[in-house]
Amino acid sequence: MQPLTHDDIRQFVPSVDCLDGKTVLVTGAGDGIGRVAALTYARYGATVLLLGRTSSKLEYVYDEIESLGGKQPAMLPMNLEGATYADMQKLERLIDKEVGQLDGILHNAGMLGQLTPLEMYDIDTFDQVMKVNFTATFMLTQALLPLLKDANHGSIVFTSSTVGTHPRAFWGAYALSKQAVEGMSDIFTQETQNTTNLRFNCINPSGTRTNMRAHAYPGENPMSLKTPDDIMAGYVCLMSDASIGIRGQVVDLQPKD
């Protein structure tokens, strides 16, 4: 069987139960792409673990999943900026005890920070962006690896950006954090591909109608952008068994011609 191309991933047509029996953790699940991904994963049969810093937003998504008839989700409030590695190890034990399995993670939580020259970049903001976008993502992945290794085909999906693949002036810590995420995915792939069934990949959603995009491009017409719902095929594909064998890829969901 030929491996999927990036076009195959972007144009994936899921079967109605393609995530049935899987438990998937989504970070930044309270709004934007994370909320839509959580709802979509639930729609295709997954048990979704909702991780985010704002409990009220997680409760809303929880109720949305229940209203569409999805499997009962779980809320995991956590502020990634302040969370310690011990907190994440505690989370791993909680998931193991209460759910008993973890088949995938979508690392969606992110922080934009400042759009300013590095020479002028506020150091505290730099630390915040790197912690949320990179360091906490690494710590959470490492802490949850024991559960993921027990899955038949664990999938870890990181969120990158066009400025992660091609760094751009004034994007500062955000661009650097996304470069680091792509490197982390590559290194995890090299270290695990011959000894586990795990797969690590990155998604670049590109310009999408979200609050973060509006802050980055305040003069842009949001109606010119695709919605999170429009790009969900790739998110479902990389979390489903259809993508077994896809490792170490950075999949741009809206490539420029």
mmCIF file of C-alpha atoms in Angstrom:
data_model
loop_
_atom_site.group_PDB
_atom_site.id
_atom_site.type_symbol
_atom_site.label_atom_id
_atom_site.label_comp_id
_atom_site.label_asym_id
_atom_site.label_seq_id
_atom_site.Cartn_x
_atom_site.Cartn_y
_atom_site.Cartn_z
ATOM 1 C CA MET A 1 0.000 0.000 0.000
ATOM 2 C CA GLN A 2 1.374 3.404 -1.017
ATOM 3 C CA PRO A 3 1.917 5.881 1.834
ATOM 4 C CA LEU A 4 -0.377 8.874 1.934
ATOM 5 C CA THR A 5 0.795 12.047 0.242
ATOM 6 C CA HIS A 6 0.223 15.454 1.797
ATOM 7 C CA ASP A 7 -2.586 15.977 -0.718
ATOM 8 C CA ASP A 8 -4.160 12.726 0.490
ATOM 9 C CA ILE A 9 -3.991 14.001 4.070
ATOM 10 C CA ARG A 10 -5.506 17.380 3.167
ATOM 11 C CA GLN A 11 -8.312 15.753 1.170
ATOM 12 C CA PHE A 12 -8.945 12.847 3.533
ATOM 13 C CA VAL A 13 -12.544 11.620 3.657
ATOM 14 C CA PRO A 14 -13.038 9.987 7.062
ATOM 15 C CA SER A 15 -15.278 7.013 7.675
ATOM 16 C CA VAL A 16 -17.942 7.743 10.288
ATOM 17 C CA ASP A 17 -16.231 5.647 12.968
ATOM 18 C CA CYS A 18 -12.568 6.153 12.055
ATOM 19 C CA LEU A 19 -11.658 7.245 15.599
ATOM 20 C CA ASP A 20 -13.940 4.824 17.433
ATOM 21 C CA GLY A 21 -12.206 3.295 20.455
ATOM 22 C CA LYS A 22 -9.510 5.973 20.581
ATOM 23 C CA THR A 23 -8.866 8.429 23.385
ATOM 24 C CA VAL A 24 -7.408 11.733 22.213
ATOM 25 C CA LEU A 25 -6.102 14.647 24.290
ATOM 26 C CA VAL A 26 -6.513 18.116 22.761
ATOM 27 C CA THR A 27 -4.666 21.082 24.274
ATOM 28 C CA GLY A 28 -6.091 24.544 23.828
ATOM 29 C CA ALA A 29 -9.475 22.850 23.497
ATOM 30 C CA GLY A 30 -11.519 25.817 24.705
ATOM 31 C CA ASP A 31 -11.773 27.748 21.463
ATOM 32 C CA GLY A 32 -10.516 28.197 17.921
ATOM 33 C CA ILE A 33 -8.991 25.215 16.144
ATOM 34 C CA GLY A 34 -8.730 23.244 19.390
ATOM 35 C CA ARG A 35 -12.463 23.454 20.051
ATOM 36 C CA VAL A 36 -13.357 22.443 16.502
ATOM 37 C CA ALA A 37 -10.827 19.582 16.547
ATOM 38 C CA ALA A 38 -12.247 18.293 19.829
ATOM 39 C CA LEU A 39 -15.787 18.360 18.436
ATOM 40 C CA THR A 40 -14.654 16.726 15.210
ATOM 41 C CA TYR A 41 -12.744 13.946 16.948
ATOM 42 C CA ALA A 42 -15.802 13.256 19.104
ATOM 43 C CA ARG A 43 -18.018 13.204 16.014
ATOM 44 C CA TYR A 44 -15.847 10.438 14.542
ATOM 45 C CA GLY A 45 -16.014 8.309 17.663
ATOM 46 C CA ALA A 46 -13.121 9.357 19.908
ATOM 47 C CA THR A 47 -13.243 9.926 23.627
ATOM 48 C CA VAL A 48 -11.822 13.442 23.894
ATOM 49 C CA LEU A 49 -9.846 14.817 26.828
ATOM 50 C CA LEU A 50 -10.186 18.596 26.878
ATOM 51 C CA LEU A 51 -7.139 20.436 28.210
ATOM 52 C CA GLY A 52 -7.126 24.210 28.557
ATOM 53 C CA ARG A 53 -6.606 27.008 31.039
ATOM 54 C CA THR A 54 -10.192 28.332 31.190
ATOM 55 C CA SER A 55 -12.658 25.939 32.817
ATOM 56 C CA SER A 56 -15.738 27.800 31.575
ATOM 57 C CA LYS A 57 -14.634 27.366 27.949
ATOM 58 C CA LEU A 58 -13.923 23.669 28.494
ATOM 59 C CA GLU A 59 -17.373 23.244 30.049
ATOM 60 C CA TYR A 60 -18.959 24.768 26.944
ATOM 61 C CA VAL A 61 -17.088 22.368 24.633
ATOM 62 C CA TYR A 62 -17.929 19.483 26.967
ATOM 63 C CA ASP A 63 -21.626 20.334 26.643
ATOM 64 C CA GLU A 64 -21.299 20.657 22.855
ATOM 65 C CA ILE A 65 -19.807 17.161 22.610
ATOM 66 C CA GLU A 66 -22.569 15.705 24.771
ATOM 67 C CA SER A 67 -25.242 17.467 22.708
ATOM 68 C CA LEU A 68 -23.966 15.910 19.481
ATOM 69 C CA GLY A 69 -24.100 12.454 21.067
ATOM 70 C CA GLY A 70 -20.360 11.933 21.429
ATOM 71 C CA LYS A 71 -18.711 9.747 24.034
ATOM 72 C CA GLN A 72 -18.466 11.421 27.427
ATOM 73 C CA PRO A 73 -15.415 13.709 27.345
ATOM 74 C CA ALA A 74 -13.253 14.777 30.270
ATOM 75 C CA MET A 75 -12.119 18.252 31.284
ATOM 76 C CA LEU A 76 -8.496 18.741 32.326
ATOM 77 C CA PRO A 77 -7.963 22.376 33.340
ATOM 78 C CA MET A 78 -4.273 23.278 33.137
ATOM 79 C CA ASN A 79 -2.398 26.518 32.553
ATOM 80 C CA LEU A 80 0.559 25.365 30.454
ATOM 81 C CA GLU A 81 2.506 28.522 31.230
ATOM 82 C CA GLY A 82 2.604 27.745 34.937
ATOM 83 C CA ALA A 83 2.416 23.943 34.884
ATOM 84 C CA THR A 84 5.375 21.956 36.169
ATOM 85 C CA TYR A 85 6.621 18.590 34.976
ATOM 86 C CA ALA A 86 5.264 17.103 38.216
ATOM 87 C CA ASP A 87 1.821 18.444 37.272
ATOM 88 C CA MET A 88 2.059 16.666 33.936
ATOM 89 C CA GLN A 89 3.185 13.406 35.512
ATOM 90 C CA LYS A 90 0.185 13.686 37.840
ATOM 91 C CA LEU A 91 -2.010 14.155 34.763
ATOM 92 C CA GLU A 92 -0.576 10.985 33.222
ATOM 93 C CA ARG A 93 -1.450 9.011 36.342
ATOM 94 C CA LEU A 94 -4.958 10.512 36.384
ATOM 95 C CA ILE A 95 -5.607 9.561 32.742
ATOM 96 C CA ASP A 96 -4.258 6.065 33.358
ATOM 97 C CA LYS A 97 -6.490 5.592 36.415
ATOM 98 C CA GLU A 98 -9.697 7.193 35.119
ATOM 99 C CA VAL A 99 -9.549 6.420 31.388
ATOM 100 C CA GLY A 100 -6.990 3.640 31.077
ATOM 101 C CA GLN A 101 -5.595 4.592 27.686
ATOM 102 C CA LEU A 102 -4.318 7.409 25.495
ATOM 103 C CA ASP A 103 -4.065 6.998 21.736
ATOM 104 C CA GLY A 104 -3.202 10.490 20.597
ATOM 105 C CA ILE A 105 -2.393 14.101 21.454
ATOM 106 C CA LEU A 106 -3.148 17.192 19.438
ATOM 107 C CA HIS A 107 -0.831 19.907 20.723
ATOM 108 C CA ASN A 108 -2.881 22.926 19.716
ATOM 109 C CA ALA A 109 -2.429 25.395 22.580
ATOM 110 C CA GLY A 110 -0.356 28.386 21.584
ATOM 111 C CA MET A 111 0.580 31.975 22.373
ATOM 112 C CA LEU A 112 1.370 34.638 19.777
ATOM 113 C CA GLY A 113 3.407 37.065 21.858
ATOM 114 C CA GLN A 114 4.740 40.249 20.256
ATOM 115 C CA LEU A 115 5.294 41.101 16.618
ATOM 116 C CA THR A 116 8.421 43.174 17.051
ATOM 117 C CA PRO A 117 12.164 43.046 16.275
ATOM 118 C CA LEU A 118 14.110 40.575 18.400
ATOM 119 C CA GLU A 119 16.321 43.459 19.474
ATOM 120 C CA MET A 120 13.312 44.977 21.239
ATOM 121 C CA TYR A 121 11.531 41.771 22.312
ATOM 122 C CA ASP A 122 10.339 41.780 25.924
ATOM 123 C CA ILE A 123 12.212 39.020 27.744
ATOM 124 C CA ASP A 124 9.320 38.006 29.997
ATOM 125 C CA THR A 125 7.007 37.684 27.002
ATOM 126 C CA PHE A 126 9.688 35.670 25.191
ATOM 127 C CA ASP A 127 9.814 33.240 28.127
ATOM 128 C CA GLN A 128 6.002 32.940 28.178
ATOM 129 C CA VAL A 129 5.758 32.164 24.461
ATOM 130 C CA MET A 130 8.552 29.602 24.547
ATOM 131 C CA LYS A 131 7.056 27.930 27.634
ATOM 132 C CA VAL A 132 3.551 27.589 26.216
ATOM 133 C CA ASN A 133 4.445 26.797 22.600
ATOM 134 C CA PHE A 134 7.526 24.639 23.104
ATOM 135 C CA THR A 135 8.722 23.734 26.607
ATOM 136 C CA ALA A 136 5.308 22.741 27.987
ATOM 137 C CA THR A 137 4.586 20.841 24.774
ATOM 138 C CA PHE A 138 7.801 18.876 25.235
ATOM 139 C CA MET A 139 7.160 18.206 28.932
ATOM 140 C CA LEU A 140 3.598 17.053 28.330
ATOM 141 C CA THR A 141 4.659 14.751 25.511
ATOM 142 C CA GLN A 142 7.410 13.196 27.612
ATOM 143 C CA ALA A 143 5.139 12.772 30.635
ATOM 144 C CA LEU A 144 2.427 11.041 28.563
ATOM 145 C CA LEU A 145 4.751 8.784 26.551
ATOM 146 C CA PRO A 146 4.220 5.731 28.807
ATOM 147 C CA LEU A 147 0.490 5.757 27.969
ATOM 148 C CA LEU A 148 1.080 6.538 24.299
ATOM 149 C CA LYS A 149 3.541 3.668 23.964
ATOM 150 C CA ASP A 150 0.869 1.291 25.258
ATOM 151 C CA ALA A 151 -1.475 2.329 22.431
ATOM 152 C CA ASN A 152 -1.502 0.184 19.315
ATOM 153 C CA HIS A 153 -0.561 3.138 17.132
ATOM 154 C CA GLY A 154 -0.068 6.303 19.156
ATOM 155 C CA SER A 155 -0.198 9.587 17.229
ATOM 156 C CA ILE A 156 1.305 12.865 18.431
ATOM 157 C CA VAL A 157 0.414 15.896 16.335
ATOM 158 C CA PHE A 158 2.222 19.172 16.957
ATOM 159 C CA THR A 159 1.067 22.548 15.638
ATOM 160 C CA SER A 160 3.588 24.483 13.584
ATOM 161 C CA SER A 161 3.261 27.561 11.394
ATOM 162 C CA THR A 162 4.505 28.934 8.111
ATOM 163 C CA VAL A 163 6.903 31.114 10.130
ATOM 164 C CA GLY A 164 8.192 27.994 11.853
ATOM 165 C CA THR A 165 9.175 26.379 8.570
ATOM 166 C CA HIS A 166 10.295 29.685 7.033
ATOM 167 C CA PRO A 167 11.230 32.168 9.805
ATOM 168 C CA ARG A 168 10.104 35.713 9.160
ATOM 169 C CA ALA A 169 11.292 39.031 10.541
ATOM 170 C CA PHE A 170 9.375 40.453 13.507
ATOM 171 C CA TRP A 171 7.722 37.131 14.420
ATOM 172 C CA GLY A 172 10.235 36.638 17.224
ATOM 173 C CA ALA A 173 9.513 34.034 19.872
ATOM 174 C CA TYR A 174 6.496 32.641 18.030
ATOM 175 C CA ALA A 175 8.565 31.753 14.968
ATOM 176 C CA LEU A 176 11.419 30.403 17.084
ATOM 177 C CA SER A 177 9.055 28.274 19.174
ATOM 178 C CA LYS A 178 7.511 26.754 16.050
ATOM 179 C CA GLN A 179 10.963 26.037 14.589
ATOM 180 C CA ALA A 180 11.752 24.249 17.840
ATOM 181 C CA VAL A 181 8.509 22.244 17.656
ATOM 182 C CA GLU A 182 9.356 21.034 14.147
ATOM 183 C CA GLY A 183 12.815 20.015 15.349
ATOM 184 C CA MET A 184 11.354 18.219 18.348
ATOM 185 C CA SER A 185 8.996 16.233 16.122
ATOM 186 C CA ASP A 186 11.909 15.260 13.890
ATOM 187 C CA ILE A 187 14.089 14.143 16.805
ATOM 188 C CA PHE A 188 11.271 12.181 18.472
ATOM 189 C CA THR A 189 10.661 10.473 15.121
ATOM 190 C CA GLN A 190 14.305 9.480 14.708
ATOM 191 C CA GLU A 191 14.503 8.185 18.272
ATOM 192 C CA THR A 192 11.304 6.126 18.242
ATOM 193 C CA GLN A 193 10.639 4.950 14.686
ATOM 194 C CA ASN A 194 12.570 1.687 15.018
ATOM 195 C CA THR A 195 11.467 0.779 18.530
ATOM 196 C CA THR A 196 7.811 1.870 18.845
ATOM 197 C CA ASN A 197 4.603 2.265 16.841
ATOM 198 C CA LEU A 198 4.451 5.956 17.736
ATOM 199 C CA ARG A 199 4.237 8.574 15.030
ATOM 200 C CA PHE A 200 5.083 12.251 15.441
ATOM 201 C CA ASN A 201 3.987 14.821 12.866
ATOM 202 C CA CYS A 202 3.378 18.551 12.589
ATOM 203 C CA ILE A 203 0.407 20.362 11.127
ATOM 204 C CA ASN A 204 0.642 23.875 9.739
ATOM 205 C CA PRO A 205 -2.962 25.116 9.600
ATOM 206 C CA SER A 206 -1.868 28.284 7.737
ATOM 207 C CA GLY A 207 -4.125 31.325 7.711
ATOM 208 C CA THR A 208 -7.337 30.353 9.504
ATOM 209 C CA ARG A 209 -10.197 32.397 10.952
ATOM 210 C CA THR A 210 -9.188 32.439 14.622
ATOM 211 C CA ASN A 211 -8.661 35.057 17.328
ATOM 212 C CA MET A 212 -4.895 34.571 17.166
ATOM 213 C CA ARG A 213 -4.905 35.267 13.435
ATOM 214 C CA ALA A 214 -6.986 38.420 14.008
ATOM 215 C CA HIS A 215 -4.430 39.694 16.512
ATOM 216 C CA ALA A 216 -1.552 38.969 14.135
ATOM 217 C CA TYR A 217 -3.274 40.538 11.123
ATOM 218 C CA PRO A 218 -5.750 43.125 12.457
ATOM 219 C CA GLY A 219 -6.336 44.666 9.018
ATOM 220 C CA GLU A 220 -7.163 41.376 7.318
ATOM 221 C CA ASN A 221 -10.700 40.522 6.242
ATOM 222 C CA PRO A 222 -11.490 37.384 8.272
ATOM 223 C CA MET A 223 -14.057 36.308 5.697
ATOM 224 C CA SER A 224 -11.204 35.752 3.244
ATOM 225 C CA LEU A 225 -9.870 32.937 5.421
ATOM 226 C CA LYS A 226 -10.888 29.322 5.793
ATOM 227 C CA THR A 227 -12.580 28.388 9.062
ATOM 228 C CA PRO A 228 -11.217 25.702 11.393
ATOM 229 C CA ASP A 229 -14.009 23.407 10.150
ATOM 230 C CA ASP A 230 -12.714 23.784 6.596
ATOM 231 C CA ILE A 231 -9.316 22.225 7.435
ATOM 232 C CA MET A 232 -10.346 19.386 9.750
ATOM 233 C CA ALA A 233 -9.720 16.586 7.235
ATOM 234 C CA GLY A 234 -5.980 16.726 7.906
ATOM 235 C CA TYR A 235 -6.450 16.729 11.665
ATOM 236 C CA VAL A 236 -8.660 13.643 11.509
ATOM 237 C CA CYS A 237 -6.369 11.845 9.079
ATOM 238 C CA LEU A 238 -3.256 12.233 11.227
ATOM 239 C CA MET A 239 -5.114 11.015 14.311
ATOM 240 C CA SER A 240 -6.685 8.026 12.545
ATOM 241 C CA ASP A 241 -5.117 4.711 11.586
ATOM 242 C CA ALA A 242 -5.165 5.861 7.963
ATOM 243 C CA SER A 243 -1.929 7.713 8.722
ATOM 244 C CA ILE A 244 -0.036 4.755 10.188
ATOM 245 C CA GLY A 245 3.448 4.963 8.717
ATOM 246 C CA ILE A 246 3.365 8.757 8.310
ATOM 247 C CA ARG A 247 6.194 9.975 10.521
ATOM 248 C CA GLY A 248 8.237 13.124 10.879
ATOM 249 C CA GLN A 249 6.161 15.132 8.406
ATOM 250 C CA VAL A 250 5.187 18.803 8.425
ATOM 251 C CA VAL A 251 1.836 18.928 6.647
ATOM 252 C CA ASP A 252 0.788 22.350 5.353
ATOM 253 C CA LEU A 253 -2.998 22.309 5.170
ATOM 254 C CA GLN A 254 -3.176 25.341 2.863
ATOM 255 C CA PRO A 255 -0.078 25.311 0.667
ATOM 256 C CA LYS A 256 0.449 28.244 -1.662
ATOM 257 C CA ASP A 257 0.356 27.362 -5.355
#
